[in-house]
Amino acid sequence: MNPTLLNCSIMTGCLEISWLWYSIALVIVFFLGWAWYNAFTKRWVAAVKYGKCACGADMAKGEKCTCKPTASAFFPMIVQLLATALIGFMYFVLVPFGICLAILVAIAVMGWMKSSIIFQTPEWRFRVDRILIDVGYFFITSAIFIGFALI
């Protein structure tokens, strides 16, 4: 029996997680997120009502932020990487219990995201943009992690 805490479950003994496929899926999903949100930057910034950057550019009006990156600017990306890693780990743990369970969790989370966006965003057009962009990215992320967990 493998004594590693992350590989073991009280109910099933040890779950074998392919750390190679997990790492590959994590890198793919993280860079896909970069490409996804770059493709929808204008619509997403307008929908979330993202304001001015530190140098004063109004990003909601399409002005470019010309601030030089600082160490603190990378903190949100580090937090996002950790959150993405946890989501991926969740799917790699759930898939051995059954793909239906992993899909059910993905649908439940997407439903929760959609309802949260509806309550947070009063304007209909921005709601639709946020749902398509944020929930769409989560759908693709879930599909990639579930797919790699099946390997």
XYZ file of C-alpha atoms in Angstrom:
151
model
C 0.000 0.000 0.000
C 1.310 3.406 -0.976
C 1.690 5.607 2.130
C 1.491 8.884 0.167
C -1.467 10.888 1.460
C -2.449 12.294 -1.941
C -2.636 8.849 -3.522
C -4.775 7.224 -0.821
C -8.454 7.276 0.006
C -10.124 5.925 3.129
C -12.902 4.303 1.070
C -10.926 2.669 -1.725
C -7.373 2.314 -0.521
C -4.926 3.887 -2.898
C -5.981 5.650 -6.048
C -3.423 5.597 -8.776
C -3.137 9.039 -10.310
C -0.939 9.497 -13.325
C 1.067 12.535 -12.281
C 2.518 12.783 -15.780
C -0.925 13.078 -17.439
C -2.114 15.343 -14.632
C 0.856 17.677 -15.180
C 0.398 17.680 -18.949
C -3.334 18.428 -18.601
C -2.601 21.223 -16.104
C -0.133 22.914 -18.446
C -2.525 22.583 -21.404
C -5.468 23.987 -19.435
C -3.444 26.861 -17.984
C -2.125 27.984 -21.370
C -5.514 27.421 -22.967
C -6.921 29.802 -20.351
C -4.356 32.407 -21.354
C -5.350 32.027 -25.026
C -9.084 31.872 -24.234
C -9.168 35.066 -22.187
C -6.871 36.842 -24.650
C -9.326 35.982 -27.420
C -12.223 37.450 -25.420
C -10.389 40.261 -23.592
C -12.577 43.175 -24.717
C -15.863 41.404 -24.073
C -14.715 39.971 -20.733
C -13.275 43.280 -19.461
C -16.526 45.050 -20.368
C -18.661 42.314 -18.799
C -16.824 42.267 -15.470
C -16.570 46.058 -15.482
C -12.834 45.904 -15.006
C -11.721 49.436 -14.247
C -8.476 51.264 -14.557
C -5.093 49.665 -14.290
C -2.408 51.096 -11.986
C -1.078 53.443 -14.683
C -4.538 54.972 -15.231
C -5.587 53.359 -18.515
C -9.326 52.624 -18.645
C -9.379 49.037 -19.850
C -13.183 49.013 -20.158
C -12.813 51.622 -22.915
C -10.186 49.567 -24.720
C -7.138 51.538 -23.547
C -3.970 49.483 -23.175
C -2.411 49.127 -19.747
C 1.210 50.219 -20.096
C 2.313 49.497 -16.529
C 5.535 47.581 -16.108
C 4.918 44.218 -14.451
C 5.849 43.988 -10.800
C 6.199 40.924 -8.617
C 2.741 41.541 -7.124
C 1.202 41.513 -10.625
C 1.989 37.799 -10.869
C 0.179 36.922 -7.631
C -3.269 36.509 -9.280
C -1.752 34.206 -11.898
C -0.128 32.081 -9.193
C -3.453 31.852 -7.348
C -5.182 30.937 -10.636
C -2.601 28.213 -11.295
C -3.176 26.760 -7.823
C -6.966 26.863 -8.271
C -6.656 25.185 -11.674
C -4.380 22.538 -10.162
C -6.987 21.796 -7.466
C -9.801 21.530 -10.005
C -7.699 19.162 -12.091
C -6.752 17.104 -9.059
C -10.435 16.842 -8.154
C -11.220 15.338 -11.568
C -8.267 12.948 -11.381
C -9.598 11.715 -8.026
C -13.244 11.533 -9.186
C -12.778 9.722 -12.509
C -11.677 6.401 -10.928
C -14.976 6.420 -8.993
C -16.820 6.810 -12.283
C -16.916 9.166 -15.218
C -20.582 9.882 -14.511
C -19.661 11.298 -11.105
C -16.999 13.548 -12.620
C -19.441 14.791 -15.279
C -22.129 15.380 -12.644
C -19.706 17.481 -10.592
C -18.721 19.466 -13.701
C -22.390 20.161 -14.511
C -23.102 21.162 -10.900
C -20.162 23.583 -10.804
C -21.122 25.089 -14.175
C -24.691 25.577 -12.920
C -23.421 27.267 -9.780
C -21.129 29.513 -11.852
C -24.006 30.481 -14.166
C -26.331 31.344 -11.290
C -23.607 33.364 -9.542
C -22.978 35.337 -12.730
C -26.716 36.040 -13.074
C -26.827 37.495 -9.548
C -23.590 39.470 -9.970
C -24.258 40.951 -13.398
C -27.446 42.994 -13.817
C -27.163 43.742 -17.557
C -28.423 40.919 -19.785
C -25.755 41.374 -22.509
C -22.920 41.211 -19.993
C -24.489 38.175 -18.321
C -24.482 36.290 -21.595
C -20.861 37.285 -22.312
C -19.684 36.206 -18.875
C -21.579 32.923 -19.033
C -20.232 32.104 -22.489
C -16.671 33.106 -21.594
C -16.289 31.917 -17.989
C -18.565 28.883 -17.997
C -17.388 27.983 -21.502
C -13.782 27.951 -20.333
C -14.705 25.838 -17.300
C -16.516 23.374 -19.582
C -13.422 22.994 -21.771
C -11.190 22.740 -18.696
C -13.397 20.023 -17.221
C -13.462 18.080 -20.488
C -9.650 18.193 -20.775
C -9.050 17.084 -17.183
C -11.653 14.307 -17.383
C -10.231 13.153 -20.703
C -6.661 13.034 -19.408
C -7.795 11.315 -16.186
C -9.238 8.515 -18.327
C -5.832 7.762 -19.872
